[in-house]
Amino acid sequence: MAFSADELRVLRRALAFALHPAPLPDEDVQDCLRLAGSVDEAVAEAGRLRAFLLADLARYRDALPGSLTGYLELLQDALAAGYDPLPEDLAALRALRGGPLAAALLERCQMTAERSVRARLAGRAVHAITPAPRSRLLALPGGRAAEPDKPKTPPAPARPVPPSERPAPKPSEVFPPRRPVPQPPQRAAG
């Protein structure tokens, strides 16, 4: 992700404020909110691009062996971006391992898959290249005040529904479907 000169200026001011809190003018708060919106938009676009690339990789994998070159290139790009290969990828590479590039990718994918499984078994969640969702920036301290916290009231306990207010059961719930009775085989005269 690249920032423009103006975005870097806003980011620098926000970081300076984080280190030395002071009241922020409304203009600075608006700049920070615009920057947060731009970052959110970039993260969403990255997610859409990732989904497209993974769907493209699946299409190329399904069209193998005719799409061999394109599939291997897409898989290399996906692995470079942190993609955890699926079992389908490993099976496709095993079928294609006659070529040197496919054999090298198979070895790389097996190591990546093994690391991923070990990490999951060790209790660490390994995520694909999907960015973690970011909470929305609502207010900055010293800037515009956030809405005052409303006192939390416990939810009212659910009252039992009297039988007169319960919905009528469906016929399929009362009478189960009939199973066909097998007919004995008929003998041919002859």
mmCIF file of C-alpha atoms in Angstrom:
data_model
loop_
_atom_site.group_PDB
_atom_site.id
_atom_site.type_symbol
_atom_site.label_atom_id
_atom_site.label_comp_id
_atom_site.label_asym_id
_atom_site.label_seq_id
_atom_site.Cartn_x
_atom_site.Cartn_y
_atom_site.Cartn_z
ATOM 1 C CA MET A 1 0.000 0.000 0.000
ATOM 2 C CA ALA A 2 1.392 3.400 -0.918
ATOM 3 C CA PHE A 3 0.460 6.714 0.692
ATOM 4 C CA SER A 4 0.377 10.064 -1.040
ATOM 5 C CA ALA A 5 2.287 13.035 0.370
ATOM 6 C CA ASP A 6 -0.907 14.436 1.926
ATOM 7 C CA GLU A 7 -1.794 11.079 3.475
ATOM 8 C CA LEU A 8 1.708 10.792 4.931
ATOM 9 C CA ARG A 9 1.350 14.265 6.406
ATOM 10 C CA VAL A 10 -1.950 13.256 8.075
ATOM 11 C CA LEU A 11 -0.439 9.989 9.258
ATOM 12 C CA ARG A 12 2.580 11.790 10.726
ATOM 13 C CA ARG A 13 0.261 14.210 12.617
ATOM 14 C CA ALA A 14 -1.860 11.309 13.911
ATOM 15 C CA LEU A 15 1.224 9.475 15.137
ATOM 16 C CA ALA A 16 2.539 12.636 16.783
ATOM 17 C CA PHE A 17 -0.819 13.059 18.498
ATOM 18 C CA ALA A 18 -0.709 9.434 19.689
ATOM 19 C CA LEU A 19 2.663 10.110 21.306
ATOM 20 C CA HIS A 20 1.774 13.554 22.722
ATOM 21 C CA PRO A 21 -2.003 13.861 23.203
ATOM 22 C CA ALA A 22 -3.403 17.322 22.741
ATOM 23 C CA PRO A 23 -6.711 18.712 21.496
ATOM 24 C CA LEU A 24 -7.018 18.328 17.741
ATOM 25 C CA PRO A 25 -8.675 20.875 15.496
ATOM 26 C CA ASP A 26 -11.737 19.666 13.592
ATOM 27 C CA GLU A 27 -9.792 19.851 10.319
ATOM 28 C CA ASP A 28 -7.191 17.367 11.620
ATOM 29 C CA VAL A 29 -9.926 15.048 12.861
ATOM 30 C CA GLN A 30 -11.600 15.148 9.436
ATOM 31 C CA ASP A 31 -8.244 14.441 7.749
ATOM 32 C CA CYS A 32 -7.720 11.419 10.021
ATOM 33 C CA LEU A 33 -11.221 10.136 9.295
ATOM 34 C CA ARG A 34 -10.656 10.524 5.533
ATOM 35 C CA LEU A 35 -7.348 8.658 5.836
ATOM 36 C CA ALA A 36 -9.031 5.886 7.831
ATOM 37 C CA GLY A 37 -11.697 5.656 5.125
ATOM 38 C CA SER A 38 -9.038 5.444 2.424
ATOM 39 C CA VAL A 39 -7.227 2.688 4.297
ATOM 40 C CA ASP A 40 -10.499 0.790 4.774
ATOM 41 C CA GLU A 41 -11.215 1.120 1.055
ATOM 42 C CA ALA A 42 -7.721 -0.137 0.161
ATOM 43 C CA VAL A 43 -8.106 -3.133 2.495
ATOM 44 C CA ALA A 44 -11.500 -3.965 0.966
ATOM 45 C CA GLU A 45 -10.048 -3.679 -2.538
ATOM 46 C CA ALA A 46 -7.167 -5.968 -1.553
ATOM 47 C CA GLY A 47 -9.717 -8.505 -0.308
ATOM 48 C CA ARG A 48 -11.657 -8.324 -3.583
ATOM 49 C CA LEU A 49 -8.435 -8.724 -5.572
ATOM 50 C CA ARG A 50 -7.415 -11.724 -3.477
ATOM 51 C CA ALA A 51 -10.809 -13.377 -3.994
ATOM 52 C CA PHE A 52 -10.517 -12.798 -7.747
ATOM 53 C CA LEU A 53 -6.989 -14.230 -7.884
ATOM 54 C CA LEU A 54 -7.959 -17.307 -5.881
ATOM 55 C CA ALA A 55 -10.983 -17.892 -8.135
ATOM 56 C CA ASP A 56 -8.709 -17.487 -11.162
ATOM 57 C CA LEU A 57 -6.270 -20.006 -9.668
ATOM 58 C CA ALA A 58 -9.124 -22.482 -9.159
ATOM 59 C CA ARG A 59 -10.282 -22.007 -12.778
ATOM 60 C CA TYR A 60 -6.764 -22.649 -14.093
ATOM 61 C CA ARG A 61 -6.411 -25.692 -11.805
ATOM 62 C CA ASP A 62 -9.718 -27.100 -13.076
ATOM 63 C CA ALA A 63 -8.584 -26.639 -16.695
ATOM 64 C CA LEU A 64 -5.322 -28.578 -16.248
ATOM 65 C CA PRO A 65 -3.310 -29.884 -18.124
ATOM 66 C CA GLY A 66 -4.209 -27.387 -20.863
ATOM 67 C CA SER A 67 -3.585 -24.398 -18.606
ATOM 68 C CA LEU A 68 -0.293 -25.638 -17.167
ATOM 69 C CA THR A 69 1.804 -22.513 -17.733
ATOM 70 C CA GLY A 70 -0.835 -20.081 -16.458
ATOM 71 C CA TYR A 71 -1.617 -22.257 -13.428
ATOM 72 C CA LEU A 72 2.033 -22.526 -12.379
ATOM 73 C CA GLU A 73 2.538 -18.761 -12.724
ATOM 74 C CA LEU A 74 -0.595 -17.971 -10.710
ATOM 75 C CA LEU A 75 0.362 -20.496 -8.040
ATOM 76 C CA GLN A 76 3.844 -18.957 -7.730
ATOM 77 C CA ASP A 77 2.312 -15.495 -7.301
ATOM 78 C CA ALA A 78 -0.178 -16.776 -4.731
ATOM 79 C CA LEU A 79 2.538 -18.551 -2.743
ATOM 80 C CA ALA A 80 4.637 -15.372 -2.761
ATOM 81 C CA ALA A 81 1.631 -13.519 -1.288
ATOM 82 C CA GLY A 82 1.275 -16.038 1.565
ATOM 83 C CA TYR A 83 -1.255 -18.476 0.080
ATOM 84 C CA ASP A 84 -1.610 -21.839 1.849
ATOM 85 C CA PRO A 85 -1.923 -24.469 -0.887
ATOM 86 C CA LEU A 86 -5.081 -26.556 -0.871
ATOM 87 C CA PRO A 87 -5.115 -30.350 -1.192
ATOM 88 C CA GLU A 88 -6.345 -29.807 -4.772
ATOM 89 C CA ASP A 89 -3.174 -27.850 -5.533
ATOM 90 C CA LEU A 90 -0.984 -30.612 -4.151
ATOM 91 C CA ALA A 91 -2.857 -33.262 -6.162
ATOM 92 C CA ALA A 92 -2.569 -31.198 -9.357
ATOM 93 C CA LEU A 93 1.167 -30.667 -8.815
ATOM 94 C CA ARG A 94 1.692 -34.370 -8.140
ATOM 95 C CA ALA A 95 0.074 -35.119 -11.492
ATOM 96 C CA LEU A 96 2.293 -32.512 -13.194
ATOM 97 C CA ARG A 97 5.578 -33.201 -11.419
ATOM 98 C CA GLY A 98 7.234 -34.406 -14.648
ATOM 99 C CA GLY A 99 8.224 -30.791 -15.363
ATOM 100 C CA PRO A 100 11.001 -29.152 -13.332
ATOM 101 C CA LEU A 101 8.919 -26.104 -12.365
ATOM 102 C CA ALA A 102 5.975 -28.245 -11.228
ATOM 103 C CA ALA A 103 8.307 -30.493 -9.213
ATOM 104 C CA ALA A 104 9.901 -27.469 -7.499
ATOM 105 C CA LEU A 105 6.466 -25.978 -6.763
ATOM 106 C CA LEU A 106 5.259 -29.323 -5.385
ATOM 107 C CA GLU A 107 8.175 -29.403 -2.946
ATOM 108 C CA ARG A 108 7.542 -25.782 -1.923
ATOM 109 C CA CYS A 109 3.789 -26.379 -1.491
ATOM 110 C CA GLN A 110 4.367 -29.500 0.591
ATOM 111 C CA MET A 111 6.688 -27.597 2.931
ATOM 112 C CA THR A 112 4.195 -24.711 3.192
ATOM 113 C CA ALA A 113 1.269 -27.055 3.853
ATOM 114 C CA GLU A 114 3.268 -28.958 6.471
ATOM 115 C CA ARG A 115 4.224 -25.721 8.265
ATOM 116 C CA SER A 116 0.603 -24.591 8.180
ATOM 117 C CA VAL A 117 -0.652 -27.864 9.666
ATOM 118 C CA ARG A 118 2.018 -27.832 12.384
ATOM 119 C CA ALA A 119 1.153 -24.269 13.296
ATOM 120 C CA ARG A 120 -2.556 -25.088 13.539
ATOM 121 C CA LEU A 121 -1.816 -28.136 15.679
ATOM 122 C CA ALA A 122 0.381 -26.006 17.923
ATOM 123 C CA GLY A 123 -2.607 -23.753 18.547
ATOM 124 C CA ARG A 124 -1.548 -20.772 16.517
ATOM 125 C CA ALA A 125 -4.150 -19.746 13.993
ATOM 126 C CA VAL A 126 -2.549 -19.478 10.587
ATOM 127 C CA HIS A 127 -4.570 -17.350 8.256
ATOM 128 C CA ALA A 128 -4.400 -17.147 4.514
ATOM 129 C CA ILE A 129 -3.514 -13.809 2.970
ATOM 130 C CA THR A 130 -6.838 -12.315 4.011
ATOM 131 C CA PRO A 131 -6.297 -9.099 5.936
ATOM 132 C CA ALA A 132 -7.734 -8.996 9.426
ATOM 133 C CA PRO A 133 -10.890 -6.908 9.689
ATOM 134 C CA ARG A 134 -10.203 -3.464 11.093
ATOM 135 C CA SER A 135 -12.543 -1.730 13.474
ATOM 136 C CA ARG A 136 -13.946 1.558 12.293
ATOM 137 C CA LEU A 137 -12.326 4.707 13.694
ATOM 138 C CA LEU A 138 -15.177 6.535 15.394
ATOM 139 C CA ALA A 139 -13.488 9.310 17.351
ATOM 140 C CA LEU A 140 -10.073 10.516 18.345
ATOM 141 C CA PRO A 141 -9.369 11.544 21.928
ATOM 142 C CA GLY A 142 -9.029 15.294 22.066
ATOM 143 C CA GLY A 143 -10.958 15.629 18.817
ATOM 144 C CA ARG A 144 -14.693 15.464 18.459
ATOM 145 C CA ALA A 145 -16.290 13.840 21.445
ATOM 146 C CA ALA A 146 -17.782 10.393 21.020
ATOM 147 C CA GLU A 147 -21.371 9.739 21.982
ATOM 148 C CA PRO A 148 -21.711 9.266 25.723
ATOM 149 C CA ASP A 149 -21.898 5.629 26.728
ATOM 150 C CA LYS A 150 -25.452 4.540 27.351
ATOM 151 C CA PRO A 151 -25.945 2.516 30.513
ATOM 152 C CA LYS A 152 -26.360 -1.118 29.648
ATOM 153 C CA THR A 153 -29.601 -2.626 30.871
ATOM 154 C CA PRO A 154 -29.875 -6.373 31.099
ATOM 155 C CA PRO A 155 -32.312 -7.854 28.568
ATOM 156 C CA ALA A 156 -35.724 -8.740 29.862
ATOM 157 C CA PRO A 157 -36.126 -12.466 30.515
ATOM 158 C CA ALA A 158 -38.112 -14.252 27.842
ATOM 159 C CA ARG A 159 -41.575 -15.146 28.962
ATOM 160 C CA PRO A 160 -42.839 -18.643 28.270
ATOM 161 C CA VAL A 161 -45.219 -18.897 25.308
ATOM 162 C CA PRO A 162 -48.636 -20.239 26.326
ATOM 163 C CA PRO A 163 -49.979 -23.148 24.222
ATOM 164 C CA SER A 164 -52.713 -20.925 22.754
ATOM 165 C CA GLU A 165 -50.066 -18.660 21.131
ATOM 166 C CA ARG A 166 -47.844 -21.394 19.723
ATOM 167 C CA PRO A 167 -47.964 -21.847 15.954
ATOM 168 C CA ALA A 168 -49.822 -24.837 14.619
ATOM 169 C CA PRO A 169 -47.522 -27.655 13.505
ATOM 170 C CA LYS A 170 -47.179 -28.404 9.829
ATOM 171 C CA PRO A 171 -48.707 -31.616 8.518
ATOM 172 C CA SER A 172 -45.219 -32.884 7.632
ATOM 173 C CA GLU A 173 -44.239 -32.484 11.285
ATOM 174 C CA VAL A 174 -47.255 -34.419 12.557
ATOM 175 C CA PHE A 175 -47.439 -37.121 9.868
ATOM 176 C CA PRO A 176 -44.027 -38.301 8.656
ATOM 177 C CA PRO A 177 -43.714 -39.079 4.937
ATOM 178 C CA ARG A 178 -44.585 -42.593 3.910
ATOM 179 C CA ARG A 179 -41.828 -44.825 2.714
ATOM 180 C CA PRO A 180 -42.503 -46.811 -0.480
ATOM 181 C CA VAL A 181 -43.095 -50.494 0.131
ATOM 182 C CA PRO A 182 -40.955 -52.689 -2.154
ATOM 183 C CA GLN A 183 -43.041 -54.852 -4.500
ATOM 184 C CA PRO A 184 -42.107 -58.516 -4.866
ATOM 185 C CA PRO A 185 -40.588 -59.325 -8.257
ATOM 186 C CA GLN A 186 -43.126 -60.551 -10.785
ATOM 187 C CA ARG A 187 -42.553 -63.782 -12.643
ATOM 188 C CA ALA A 188 -42.912 -63.943 -16.327
ATOM 189 C CA ALA A 189 -45.110 -66.698 -17.706
ATOM 190 C CA GLY A 190 -43.398 -68.917 -19.867
#
